[in-house]
JSON list of C-alpha atoms and ligand atoms in Angstrom, two decimals:
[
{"chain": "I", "resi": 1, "resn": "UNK", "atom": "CA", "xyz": [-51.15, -86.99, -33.27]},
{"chain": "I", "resi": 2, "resn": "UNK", "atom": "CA", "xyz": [-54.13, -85.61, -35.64]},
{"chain": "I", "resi": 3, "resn": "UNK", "atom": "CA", "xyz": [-54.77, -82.20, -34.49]},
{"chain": "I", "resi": 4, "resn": "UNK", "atom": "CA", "xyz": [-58.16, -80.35, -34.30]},
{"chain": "I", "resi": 5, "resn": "UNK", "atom": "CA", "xyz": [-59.27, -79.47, -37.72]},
{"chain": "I", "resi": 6, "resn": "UNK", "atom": "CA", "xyz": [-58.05, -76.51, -39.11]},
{"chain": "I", "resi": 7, "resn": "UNK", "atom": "CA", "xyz": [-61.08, -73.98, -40.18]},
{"chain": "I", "resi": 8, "resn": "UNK", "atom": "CA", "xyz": [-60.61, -72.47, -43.71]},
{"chain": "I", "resi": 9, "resn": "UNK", "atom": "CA", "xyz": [-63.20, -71.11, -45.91]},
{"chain": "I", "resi": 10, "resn": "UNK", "atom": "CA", "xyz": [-62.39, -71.13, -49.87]},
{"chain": "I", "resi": 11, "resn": "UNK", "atom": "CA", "xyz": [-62.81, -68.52, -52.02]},
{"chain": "I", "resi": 12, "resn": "UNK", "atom": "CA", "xyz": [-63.30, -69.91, -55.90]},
{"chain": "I", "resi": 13, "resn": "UNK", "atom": "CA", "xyz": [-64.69, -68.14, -59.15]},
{"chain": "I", "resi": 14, "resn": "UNK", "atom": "CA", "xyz": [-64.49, -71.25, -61.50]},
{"chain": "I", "resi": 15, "resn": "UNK", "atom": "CA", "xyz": [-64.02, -74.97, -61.92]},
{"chain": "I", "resi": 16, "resn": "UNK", "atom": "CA", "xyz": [-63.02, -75.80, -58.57]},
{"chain": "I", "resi": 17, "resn": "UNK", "atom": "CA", "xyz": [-60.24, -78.71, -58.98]},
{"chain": "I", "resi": 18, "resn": "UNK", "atom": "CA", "xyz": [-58.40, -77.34, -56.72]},
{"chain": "I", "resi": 19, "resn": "UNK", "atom": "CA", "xyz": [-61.37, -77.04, -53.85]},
{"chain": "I", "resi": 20, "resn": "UNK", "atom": "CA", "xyz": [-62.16, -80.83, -55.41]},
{"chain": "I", "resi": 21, "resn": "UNK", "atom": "CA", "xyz": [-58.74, -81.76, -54.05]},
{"chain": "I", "resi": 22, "resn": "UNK", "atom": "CA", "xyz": [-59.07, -80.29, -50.67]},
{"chain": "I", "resi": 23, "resn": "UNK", "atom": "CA", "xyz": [-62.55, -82.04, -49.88]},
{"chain": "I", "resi": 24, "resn": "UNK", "atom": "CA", "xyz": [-61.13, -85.63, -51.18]},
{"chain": "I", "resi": 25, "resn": "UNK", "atom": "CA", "xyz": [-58.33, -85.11, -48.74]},
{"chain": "I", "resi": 26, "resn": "UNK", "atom": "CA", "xyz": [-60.61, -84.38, -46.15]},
{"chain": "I", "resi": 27, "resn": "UNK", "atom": "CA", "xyz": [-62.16, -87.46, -46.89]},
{"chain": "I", "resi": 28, "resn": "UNK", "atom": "CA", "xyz": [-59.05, -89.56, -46.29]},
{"chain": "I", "resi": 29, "resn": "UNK", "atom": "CA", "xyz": [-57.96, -87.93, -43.38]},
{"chain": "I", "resi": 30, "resn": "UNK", "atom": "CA", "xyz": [-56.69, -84.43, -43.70]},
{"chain": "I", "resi": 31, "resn": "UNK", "atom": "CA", "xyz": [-57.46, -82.73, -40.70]},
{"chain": "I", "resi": 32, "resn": "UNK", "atom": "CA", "xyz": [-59.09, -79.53, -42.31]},
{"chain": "I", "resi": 33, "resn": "UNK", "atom": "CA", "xyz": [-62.80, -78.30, -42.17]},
{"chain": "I", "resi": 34, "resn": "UNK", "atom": "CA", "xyz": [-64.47, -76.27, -45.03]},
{"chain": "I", "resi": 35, "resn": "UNK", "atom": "CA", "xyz": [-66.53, -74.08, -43.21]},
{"chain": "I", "resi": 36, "resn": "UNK", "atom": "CA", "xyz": [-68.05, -72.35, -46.79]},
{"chain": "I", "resi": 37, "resn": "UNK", "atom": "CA", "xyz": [-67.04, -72.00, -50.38]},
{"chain": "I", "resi": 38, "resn": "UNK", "atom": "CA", "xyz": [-67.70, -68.13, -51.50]},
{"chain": "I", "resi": 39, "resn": "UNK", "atom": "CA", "xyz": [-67.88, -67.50, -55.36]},
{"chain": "I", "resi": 40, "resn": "UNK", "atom": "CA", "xyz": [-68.00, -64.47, -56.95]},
{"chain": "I", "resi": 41, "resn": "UNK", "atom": "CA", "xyz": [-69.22, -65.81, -60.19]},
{"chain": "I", "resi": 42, "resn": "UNK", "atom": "CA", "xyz": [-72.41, -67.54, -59.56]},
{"chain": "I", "resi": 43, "resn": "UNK", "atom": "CA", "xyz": [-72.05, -70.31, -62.35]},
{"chain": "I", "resi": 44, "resn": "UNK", "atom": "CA", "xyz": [-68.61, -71.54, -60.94]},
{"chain": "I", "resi": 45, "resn": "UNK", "atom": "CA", "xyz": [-68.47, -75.11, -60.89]},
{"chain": "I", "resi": 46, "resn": "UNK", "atom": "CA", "xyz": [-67.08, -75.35, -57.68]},
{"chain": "I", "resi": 47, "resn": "UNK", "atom": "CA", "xyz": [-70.54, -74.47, -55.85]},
{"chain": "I", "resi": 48, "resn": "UNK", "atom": "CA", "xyz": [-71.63, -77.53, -57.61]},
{"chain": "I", "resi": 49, "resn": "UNK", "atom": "CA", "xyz": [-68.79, -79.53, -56.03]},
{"chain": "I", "resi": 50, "resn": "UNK", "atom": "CA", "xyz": [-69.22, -77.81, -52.57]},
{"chain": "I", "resi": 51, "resn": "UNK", "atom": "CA", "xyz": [-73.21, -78.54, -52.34]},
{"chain": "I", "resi": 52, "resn": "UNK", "atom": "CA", "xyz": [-72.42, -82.03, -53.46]},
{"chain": "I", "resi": 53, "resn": "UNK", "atom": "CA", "xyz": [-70.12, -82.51, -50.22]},
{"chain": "I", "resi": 54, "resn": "UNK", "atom": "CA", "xyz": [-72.86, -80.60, -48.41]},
{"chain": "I", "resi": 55, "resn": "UNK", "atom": "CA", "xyz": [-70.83, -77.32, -47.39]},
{"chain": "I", "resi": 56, "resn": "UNK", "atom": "CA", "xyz": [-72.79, -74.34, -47.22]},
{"chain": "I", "resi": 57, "resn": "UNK", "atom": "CA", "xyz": [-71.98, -71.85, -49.97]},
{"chain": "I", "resi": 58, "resn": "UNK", "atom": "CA", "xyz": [-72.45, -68.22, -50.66]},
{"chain": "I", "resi": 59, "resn": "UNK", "atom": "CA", "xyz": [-71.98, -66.15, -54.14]},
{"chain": "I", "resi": 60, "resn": "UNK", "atom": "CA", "xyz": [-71.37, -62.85, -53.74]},
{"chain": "I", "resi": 61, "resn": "UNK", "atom": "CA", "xyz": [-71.52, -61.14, -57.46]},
{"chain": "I", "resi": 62, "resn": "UNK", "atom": "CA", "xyz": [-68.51, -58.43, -57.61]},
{"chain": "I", "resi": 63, "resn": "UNK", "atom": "CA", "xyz": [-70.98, -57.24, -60.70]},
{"chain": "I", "resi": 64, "resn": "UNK", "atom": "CA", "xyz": [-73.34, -56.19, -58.10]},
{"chain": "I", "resi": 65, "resn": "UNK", "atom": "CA", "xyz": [-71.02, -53.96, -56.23]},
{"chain": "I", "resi": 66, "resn": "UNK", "atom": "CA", "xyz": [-70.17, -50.19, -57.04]},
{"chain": "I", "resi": 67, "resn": "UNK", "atom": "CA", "xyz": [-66.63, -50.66, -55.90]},
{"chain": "I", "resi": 68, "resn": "UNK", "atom": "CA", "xyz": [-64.46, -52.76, -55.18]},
{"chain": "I", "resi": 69, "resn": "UNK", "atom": "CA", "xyz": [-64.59, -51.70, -51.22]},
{"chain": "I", "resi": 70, "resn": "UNK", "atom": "CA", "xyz": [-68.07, -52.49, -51.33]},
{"chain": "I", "resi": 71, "resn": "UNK", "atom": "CA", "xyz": [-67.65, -55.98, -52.77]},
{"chain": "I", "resi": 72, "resn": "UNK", "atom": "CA", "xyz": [-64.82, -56.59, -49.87]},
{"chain": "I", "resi": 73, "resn": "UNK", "atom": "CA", "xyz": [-66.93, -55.38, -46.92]},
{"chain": "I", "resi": 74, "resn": "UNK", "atom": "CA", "xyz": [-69.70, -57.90, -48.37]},
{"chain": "I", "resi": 75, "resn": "UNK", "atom": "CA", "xyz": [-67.08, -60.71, -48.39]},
{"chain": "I", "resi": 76, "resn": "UNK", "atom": "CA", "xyz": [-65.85, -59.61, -45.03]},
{"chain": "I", "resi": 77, "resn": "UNK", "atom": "CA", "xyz": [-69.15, -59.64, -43.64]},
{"chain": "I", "resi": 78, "resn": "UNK", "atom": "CA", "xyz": [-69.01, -63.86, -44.89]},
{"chain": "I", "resi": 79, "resn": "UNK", "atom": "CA", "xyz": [-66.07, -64.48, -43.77]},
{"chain": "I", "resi": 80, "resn": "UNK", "atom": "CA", "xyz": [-66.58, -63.02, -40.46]},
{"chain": "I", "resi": 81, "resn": "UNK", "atom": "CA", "xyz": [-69.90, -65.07, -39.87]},
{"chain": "I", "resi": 82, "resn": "UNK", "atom": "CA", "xyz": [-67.65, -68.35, -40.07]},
{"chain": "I", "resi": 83, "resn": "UNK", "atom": "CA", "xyz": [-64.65, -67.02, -38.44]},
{"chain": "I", "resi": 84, "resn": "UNK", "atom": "CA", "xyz": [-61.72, -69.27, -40.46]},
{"chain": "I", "resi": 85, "resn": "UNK", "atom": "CA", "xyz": [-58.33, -69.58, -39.22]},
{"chain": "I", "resi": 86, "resn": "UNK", "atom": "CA", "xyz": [-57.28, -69.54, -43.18]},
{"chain": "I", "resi": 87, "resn": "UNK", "atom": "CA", "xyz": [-58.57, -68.50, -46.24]},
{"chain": "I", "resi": 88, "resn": "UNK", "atom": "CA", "xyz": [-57.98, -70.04, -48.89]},
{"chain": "I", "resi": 89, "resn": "UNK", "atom": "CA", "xyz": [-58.09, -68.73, -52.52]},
{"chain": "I", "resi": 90, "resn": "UNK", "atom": "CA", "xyz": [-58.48, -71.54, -55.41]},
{"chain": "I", "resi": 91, "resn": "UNK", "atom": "CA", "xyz": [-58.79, -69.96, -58.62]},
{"chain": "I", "resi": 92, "resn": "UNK", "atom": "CA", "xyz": [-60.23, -67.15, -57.44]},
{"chain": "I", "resi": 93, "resn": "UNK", "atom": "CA", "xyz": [-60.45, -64.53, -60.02]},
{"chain": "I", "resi": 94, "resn": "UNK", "atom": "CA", "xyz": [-60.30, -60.70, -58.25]},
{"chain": "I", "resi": 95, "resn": "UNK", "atom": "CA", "xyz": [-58.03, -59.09, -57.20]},
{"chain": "I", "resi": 96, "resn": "UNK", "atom": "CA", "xyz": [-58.17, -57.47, -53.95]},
{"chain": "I", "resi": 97, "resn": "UNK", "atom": "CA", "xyz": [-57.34, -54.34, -52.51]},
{"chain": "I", "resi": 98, "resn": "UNK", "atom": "CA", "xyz": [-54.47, -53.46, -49.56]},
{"chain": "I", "resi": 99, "resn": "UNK", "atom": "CA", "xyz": [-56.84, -52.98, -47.09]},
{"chain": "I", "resi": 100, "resn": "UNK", "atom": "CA", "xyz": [-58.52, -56.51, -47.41]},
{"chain": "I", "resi": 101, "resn": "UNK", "atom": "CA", "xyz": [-55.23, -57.99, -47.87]},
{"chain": "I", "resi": 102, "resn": "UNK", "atom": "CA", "xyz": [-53.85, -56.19, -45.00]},
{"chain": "I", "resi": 103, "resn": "UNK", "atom": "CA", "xyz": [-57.25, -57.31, -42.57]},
{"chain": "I", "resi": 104, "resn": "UNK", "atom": "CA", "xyz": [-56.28, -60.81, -43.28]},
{"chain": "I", "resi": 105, "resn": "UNK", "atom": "CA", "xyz": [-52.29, -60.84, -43.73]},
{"chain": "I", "resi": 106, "resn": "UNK", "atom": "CA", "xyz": [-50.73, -64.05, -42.70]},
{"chain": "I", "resi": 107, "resn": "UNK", "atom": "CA", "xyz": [-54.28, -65.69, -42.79]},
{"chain": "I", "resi": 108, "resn": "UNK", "atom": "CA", "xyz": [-55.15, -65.85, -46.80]},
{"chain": "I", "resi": 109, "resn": "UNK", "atom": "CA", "xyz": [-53.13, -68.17, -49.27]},
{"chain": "I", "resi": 110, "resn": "UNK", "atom": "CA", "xyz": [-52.68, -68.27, -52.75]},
{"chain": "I", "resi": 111, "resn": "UNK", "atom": "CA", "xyz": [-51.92, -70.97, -55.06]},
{"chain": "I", "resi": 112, "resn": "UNK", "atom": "CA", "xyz": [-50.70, -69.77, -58.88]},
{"chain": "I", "resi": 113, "resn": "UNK", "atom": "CA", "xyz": [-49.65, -71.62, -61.98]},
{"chain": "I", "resi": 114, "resn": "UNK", "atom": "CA", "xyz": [-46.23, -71.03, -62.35]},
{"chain": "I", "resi": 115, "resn": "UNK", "atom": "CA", "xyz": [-42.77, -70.89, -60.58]},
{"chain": "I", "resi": 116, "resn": "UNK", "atom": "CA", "xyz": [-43.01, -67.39, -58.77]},
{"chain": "I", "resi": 117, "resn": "UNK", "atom": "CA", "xyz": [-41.53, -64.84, -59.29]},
{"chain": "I", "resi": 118, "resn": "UNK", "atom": "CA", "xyz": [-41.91, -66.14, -62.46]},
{"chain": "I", "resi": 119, "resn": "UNK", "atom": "CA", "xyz": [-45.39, -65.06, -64.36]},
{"chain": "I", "resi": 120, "resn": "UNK", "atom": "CA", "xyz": [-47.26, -63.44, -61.98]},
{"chain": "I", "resi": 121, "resn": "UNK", "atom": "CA", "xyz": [-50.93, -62.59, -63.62]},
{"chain": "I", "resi": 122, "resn": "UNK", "atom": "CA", "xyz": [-52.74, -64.72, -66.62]},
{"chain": "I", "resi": 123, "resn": "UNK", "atom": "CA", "xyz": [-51.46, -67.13, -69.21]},
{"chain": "I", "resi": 124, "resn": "UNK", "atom": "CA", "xyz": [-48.87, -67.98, -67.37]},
{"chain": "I", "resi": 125, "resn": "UNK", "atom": "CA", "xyz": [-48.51, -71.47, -69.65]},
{"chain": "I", "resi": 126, "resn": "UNK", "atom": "CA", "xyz": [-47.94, -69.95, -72.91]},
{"chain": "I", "resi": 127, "resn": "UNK", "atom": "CA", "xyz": [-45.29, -67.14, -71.05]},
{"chain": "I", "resi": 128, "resn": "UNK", "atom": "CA", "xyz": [-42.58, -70.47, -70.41]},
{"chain": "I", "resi": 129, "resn": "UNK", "atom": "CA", "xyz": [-43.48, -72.00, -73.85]},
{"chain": "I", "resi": 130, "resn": "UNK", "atom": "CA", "xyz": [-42.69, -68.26, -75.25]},
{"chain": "I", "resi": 131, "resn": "UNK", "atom": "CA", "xyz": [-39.73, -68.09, -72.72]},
{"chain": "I", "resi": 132, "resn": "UNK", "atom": "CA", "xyz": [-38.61, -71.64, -74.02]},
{"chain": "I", "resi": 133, "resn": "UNK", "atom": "CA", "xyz": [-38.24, -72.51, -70.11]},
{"chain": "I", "resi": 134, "resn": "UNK", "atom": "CA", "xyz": [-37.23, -75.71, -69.54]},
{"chain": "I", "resi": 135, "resn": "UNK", "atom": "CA", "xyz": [-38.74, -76.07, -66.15]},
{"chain": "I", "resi": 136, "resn": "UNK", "atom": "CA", "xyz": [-42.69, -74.88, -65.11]},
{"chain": "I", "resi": 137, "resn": "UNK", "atom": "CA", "xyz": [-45.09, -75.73, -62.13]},
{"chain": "I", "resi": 138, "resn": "UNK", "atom": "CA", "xyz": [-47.50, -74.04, -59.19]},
{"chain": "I", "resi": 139, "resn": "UNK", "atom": "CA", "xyz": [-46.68, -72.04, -55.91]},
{"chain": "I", "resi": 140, "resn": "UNK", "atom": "CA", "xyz": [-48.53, -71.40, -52.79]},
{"chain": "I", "resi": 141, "resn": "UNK", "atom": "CA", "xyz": [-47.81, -68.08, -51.66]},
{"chain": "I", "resi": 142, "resn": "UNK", "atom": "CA", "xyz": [-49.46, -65.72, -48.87]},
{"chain": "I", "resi": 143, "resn": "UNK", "atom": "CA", "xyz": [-51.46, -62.97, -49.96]},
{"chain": "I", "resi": 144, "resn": "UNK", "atom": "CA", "xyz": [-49.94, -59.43, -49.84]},
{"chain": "I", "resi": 145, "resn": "UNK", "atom": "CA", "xyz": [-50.93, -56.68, -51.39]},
{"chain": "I", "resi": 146, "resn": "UNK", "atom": "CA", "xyz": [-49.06, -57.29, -55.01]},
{"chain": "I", "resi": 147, "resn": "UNK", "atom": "CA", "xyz": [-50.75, -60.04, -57.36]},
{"chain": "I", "resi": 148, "resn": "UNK", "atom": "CA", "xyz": [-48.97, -62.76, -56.95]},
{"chain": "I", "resi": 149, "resn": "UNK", "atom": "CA", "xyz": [-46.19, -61.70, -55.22]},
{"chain": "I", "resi": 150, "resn": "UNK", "atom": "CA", "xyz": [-46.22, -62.59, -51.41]},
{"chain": "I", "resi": 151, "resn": "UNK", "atom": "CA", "xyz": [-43.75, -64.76, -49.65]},
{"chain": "I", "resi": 152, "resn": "UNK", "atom": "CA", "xyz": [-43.53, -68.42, -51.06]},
{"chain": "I", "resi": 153, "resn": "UNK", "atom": "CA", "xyz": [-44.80, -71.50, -48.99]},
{"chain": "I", "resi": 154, "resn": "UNK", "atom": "CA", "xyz": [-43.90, -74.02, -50.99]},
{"chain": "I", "resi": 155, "resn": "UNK", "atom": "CA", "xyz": [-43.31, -75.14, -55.05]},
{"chain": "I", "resi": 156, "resn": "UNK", "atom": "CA", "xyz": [-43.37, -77.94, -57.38]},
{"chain": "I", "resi": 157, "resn": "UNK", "atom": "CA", "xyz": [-41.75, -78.18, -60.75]},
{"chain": "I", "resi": 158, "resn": "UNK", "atom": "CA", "xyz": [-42.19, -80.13, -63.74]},
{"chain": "I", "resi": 159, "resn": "UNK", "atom": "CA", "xyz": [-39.61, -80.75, -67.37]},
{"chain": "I", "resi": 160, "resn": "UNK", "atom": "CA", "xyz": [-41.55, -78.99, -69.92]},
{"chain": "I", "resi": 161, "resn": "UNK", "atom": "CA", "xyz": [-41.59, -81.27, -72.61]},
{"chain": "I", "resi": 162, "resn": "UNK", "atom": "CA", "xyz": [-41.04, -80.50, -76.19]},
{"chain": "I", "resi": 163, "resn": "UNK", "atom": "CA", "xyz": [-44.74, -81.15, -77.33]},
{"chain": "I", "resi": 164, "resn": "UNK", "atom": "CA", "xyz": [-46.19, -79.72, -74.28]},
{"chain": "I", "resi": 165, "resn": "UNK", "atom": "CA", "xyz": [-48.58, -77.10, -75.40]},
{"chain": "I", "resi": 166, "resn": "UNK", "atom": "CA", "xyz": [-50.29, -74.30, -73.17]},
{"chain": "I", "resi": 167, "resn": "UNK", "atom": "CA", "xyz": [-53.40, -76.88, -73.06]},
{"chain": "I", "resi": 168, "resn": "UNK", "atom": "CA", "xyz": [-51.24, -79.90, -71.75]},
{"chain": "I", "resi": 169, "resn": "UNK", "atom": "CA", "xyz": [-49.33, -77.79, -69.43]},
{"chain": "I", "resi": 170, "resn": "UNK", "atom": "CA", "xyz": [-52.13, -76.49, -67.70]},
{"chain": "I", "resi": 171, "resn": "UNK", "atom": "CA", "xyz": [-53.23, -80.16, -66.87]},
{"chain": "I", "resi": 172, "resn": "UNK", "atom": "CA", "xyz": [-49.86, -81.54, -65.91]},
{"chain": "I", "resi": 173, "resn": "UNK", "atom": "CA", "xyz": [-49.87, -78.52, -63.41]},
{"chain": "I", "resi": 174, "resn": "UNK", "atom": "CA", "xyz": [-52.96, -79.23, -61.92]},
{"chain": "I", "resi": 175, "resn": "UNK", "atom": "CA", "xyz": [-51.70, -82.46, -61.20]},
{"chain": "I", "resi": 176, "resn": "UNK", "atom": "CA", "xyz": [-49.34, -81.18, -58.95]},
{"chain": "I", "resi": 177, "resn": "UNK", "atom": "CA", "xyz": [-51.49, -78.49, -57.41]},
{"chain": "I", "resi": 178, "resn": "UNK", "atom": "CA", "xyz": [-53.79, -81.01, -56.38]},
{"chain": "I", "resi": 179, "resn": "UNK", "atom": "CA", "xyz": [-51.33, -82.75, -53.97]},
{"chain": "I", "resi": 180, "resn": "UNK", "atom": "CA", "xyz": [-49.75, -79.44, -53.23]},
{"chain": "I", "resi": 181, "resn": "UNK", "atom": "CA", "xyz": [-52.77, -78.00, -51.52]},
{"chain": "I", "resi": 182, "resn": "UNK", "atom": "CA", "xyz": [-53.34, -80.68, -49.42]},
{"chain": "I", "resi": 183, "resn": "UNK", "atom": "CA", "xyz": [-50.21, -80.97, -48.38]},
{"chain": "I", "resi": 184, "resn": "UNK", "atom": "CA", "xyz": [-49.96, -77.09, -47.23]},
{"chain": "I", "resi": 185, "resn": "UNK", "atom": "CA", "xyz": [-52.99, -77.35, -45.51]},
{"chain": "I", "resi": 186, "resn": "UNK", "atom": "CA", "xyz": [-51.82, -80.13, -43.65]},
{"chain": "I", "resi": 187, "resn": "UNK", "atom": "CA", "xyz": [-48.75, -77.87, -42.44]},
{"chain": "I", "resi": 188, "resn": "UNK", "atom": "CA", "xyz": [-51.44, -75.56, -41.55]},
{"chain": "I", "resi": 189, "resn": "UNK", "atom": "CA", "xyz": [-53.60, -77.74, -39.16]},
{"chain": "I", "resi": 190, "resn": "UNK", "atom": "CA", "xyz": [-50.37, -78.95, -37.60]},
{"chain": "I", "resi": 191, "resn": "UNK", "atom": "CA", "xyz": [-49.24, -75.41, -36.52]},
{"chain": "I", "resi": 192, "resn": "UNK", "atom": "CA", "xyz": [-46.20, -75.52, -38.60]},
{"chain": "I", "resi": 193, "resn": "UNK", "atom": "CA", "xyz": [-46.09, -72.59, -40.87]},
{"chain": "I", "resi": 194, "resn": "UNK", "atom": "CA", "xyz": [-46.97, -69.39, -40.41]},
{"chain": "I", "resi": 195, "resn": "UNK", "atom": "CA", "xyz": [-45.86, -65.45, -41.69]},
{"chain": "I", "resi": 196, "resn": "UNK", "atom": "CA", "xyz": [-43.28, -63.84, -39.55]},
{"chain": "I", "resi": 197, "resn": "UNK", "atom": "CA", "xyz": [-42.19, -59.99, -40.33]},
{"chain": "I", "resi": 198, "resn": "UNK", "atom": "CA", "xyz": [-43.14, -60.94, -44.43]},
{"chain": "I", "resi": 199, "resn": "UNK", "atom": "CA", "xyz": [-40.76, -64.42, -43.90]},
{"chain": "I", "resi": 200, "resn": "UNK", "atom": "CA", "xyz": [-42.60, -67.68, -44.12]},
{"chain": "I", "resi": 201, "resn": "UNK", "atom": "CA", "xyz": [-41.67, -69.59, -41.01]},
{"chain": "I", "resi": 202, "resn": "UNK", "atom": "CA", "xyz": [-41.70, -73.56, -41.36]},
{"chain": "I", "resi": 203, "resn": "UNK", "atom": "CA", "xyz": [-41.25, -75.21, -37.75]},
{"chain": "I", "resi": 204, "resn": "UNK", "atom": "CA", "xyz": [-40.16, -71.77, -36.33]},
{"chain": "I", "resi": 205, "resn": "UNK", "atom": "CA", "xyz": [-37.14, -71.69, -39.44]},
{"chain": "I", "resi": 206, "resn": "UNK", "atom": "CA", "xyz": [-37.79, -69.27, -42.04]},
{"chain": "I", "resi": 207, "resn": "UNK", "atom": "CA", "xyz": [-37.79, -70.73, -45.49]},
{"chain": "I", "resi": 208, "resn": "UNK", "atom": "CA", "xyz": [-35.84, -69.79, -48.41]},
{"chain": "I", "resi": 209, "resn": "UNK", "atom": "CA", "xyz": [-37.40, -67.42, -51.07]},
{"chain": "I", "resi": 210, "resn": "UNK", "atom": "CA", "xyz": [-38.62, -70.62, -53.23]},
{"chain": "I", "resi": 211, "resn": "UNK", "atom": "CA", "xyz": [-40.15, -72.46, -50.34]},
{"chain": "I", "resi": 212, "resn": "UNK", "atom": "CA", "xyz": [-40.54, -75.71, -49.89]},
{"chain": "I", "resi": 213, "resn": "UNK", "atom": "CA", "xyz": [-39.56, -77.49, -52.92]},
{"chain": "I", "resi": 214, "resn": "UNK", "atom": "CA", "xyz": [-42.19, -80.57, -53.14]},
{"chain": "I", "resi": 215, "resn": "UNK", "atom": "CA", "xyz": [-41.08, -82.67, -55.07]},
{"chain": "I", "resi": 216, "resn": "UNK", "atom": "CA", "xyz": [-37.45, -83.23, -52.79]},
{"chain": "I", "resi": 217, "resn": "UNK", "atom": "CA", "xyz": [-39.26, -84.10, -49.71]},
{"chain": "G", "resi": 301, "resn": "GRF", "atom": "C1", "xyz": [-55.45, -73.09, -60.86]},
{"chain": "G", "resi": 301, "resn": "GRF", "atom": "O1", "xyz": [-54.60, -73.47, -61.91]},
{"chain": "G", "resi": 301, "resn": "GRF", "atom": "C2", "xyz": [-54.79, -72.10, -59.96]},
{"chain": "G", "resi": 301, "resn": "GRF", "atom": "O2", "xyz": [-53.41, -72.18, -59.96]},
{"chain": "G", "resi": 301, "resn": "GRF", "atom": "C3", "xyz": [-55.19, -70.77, -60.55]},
{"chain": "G", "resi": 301, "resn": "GRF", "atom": "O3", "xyz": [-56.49, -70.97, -61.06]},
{"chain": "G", "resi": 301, "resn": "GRF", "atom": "C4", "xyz": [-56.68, -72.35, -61.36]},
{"chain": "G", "resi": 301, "resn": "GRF", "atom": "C5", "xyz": [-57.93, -72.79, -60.67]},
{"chain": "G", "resi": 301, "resn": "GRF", "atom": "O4", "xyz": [-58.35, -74.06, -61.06]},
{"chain": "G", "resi": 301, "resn": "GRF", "atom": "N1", "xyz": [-55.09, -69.73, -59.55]},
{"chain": "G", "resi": 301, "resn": "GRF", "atom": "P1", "xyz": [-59.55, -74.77, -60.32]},
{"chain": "G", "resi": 301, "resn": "GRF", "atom": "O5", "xyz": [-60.73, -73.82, -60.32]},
{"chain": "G", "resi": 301, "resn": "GRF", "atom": "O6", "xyz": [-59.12, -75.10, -58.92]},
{"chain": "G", "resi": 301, "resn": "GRF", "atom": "O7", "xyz": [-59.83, -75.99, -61.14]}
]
């Protein structure tokens, strides 16, 4: 049975593939609805995207702000005018403090390029080339306080290949985060997964620290 649609506002600061993703699925059926797109950078892409599937959007400059508090309460003061079950950050670029992490805990995901805890941070590409890894991919993760570092949701994983370069890597794993998201959301909107006492819990059974893997459904 298709559920009601699950409100989520995305937060972006760039390209927006990942947000790209989310509103084709919603075109074929996911049962998800994008309530706004908030950038931080006001020449992200995404926007562009965002208007084009006529959702309202809002940039909210963290240049502008004194602090880092201040730029929060202005991006709390968005998100509470739309109210979303889930937030949902897609290559967005700041980090945020405890407190804002802590006002939406269990309620804000994550999606990173790498196999976490592997990488956390930037340039996470050329870190498994450098590592000579023989395995790399994406996670969804919720948000807690350290970068990168909340309880898993769910992974995919790809062979590194011996010409792979930090350029090809980054597009082979954007391959896979583009069905990942969808797929998570979907979870979402069916009431299957949410954050129990810091354990992800996937049709009331907590998952294991890697998540879901995707690729073995
Ligand atoms: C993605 O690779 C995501 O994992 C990382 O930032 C990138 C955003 O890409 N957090 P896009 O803006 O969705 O194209």
């Amino acid at each position: 049975m298709t559920p009601p649609r699950l409100p989520i506002a995305v937060l972006i600061s760039g390209n927006g593939s990942n947000l790209q993703a989310i509103i084709d699925a919603i075109q074929t059926g996911l049962p998800v609805e994008i309530q706004a797109v908030i950038s931080n950078q006001p020449e992200a892409f995404g926007l562009t995207r965002a208007e084009k599937a006529g959702i309202p959007t809002h940039v909210i400059p963290h240049r502008a702000y004194g602090t880092r508090e201040a730029f929060e309460d202005a991006l709390d003061a968005c998100l509470k005018h739309y109210a979303p079950t889930l937030i949902v950050l897609a290559g967005f670029m700041r980090r945020l403090t405890a407190p804002f992490v802590a006002r939406h805990l269990g309620a804000m995901i994550n999606i990173h390029p790498s196999l976490l805890p592997k990488y956390p941070g930037l340039d996470t590409h050329a870190r498994a080339l450098a590592a000579q890894d023989t395995h790399h991919g994406a996670s969804i993760h919720f948000v807690t306080p350290e970068v990168d570092g909340g309880p898993i949701i769910c992974q995919s994983t790809l062979d590194i290949a011996p010409d792979d370069t930090p350029g090809t890597l980054q597009k082979r794993v954007q391959v896979l985060e583009h069905v990942m998201y969808p797929q998570v959301l979907d979870w979402f909107a069916h009431g299957r997964l949410r954050l129990a006492d810091g354990a992800v819990l996937f049709d009331n059974r907590p998952l294991p620290p890697e998540g879901v893997q995707l690729d073995t459904l």
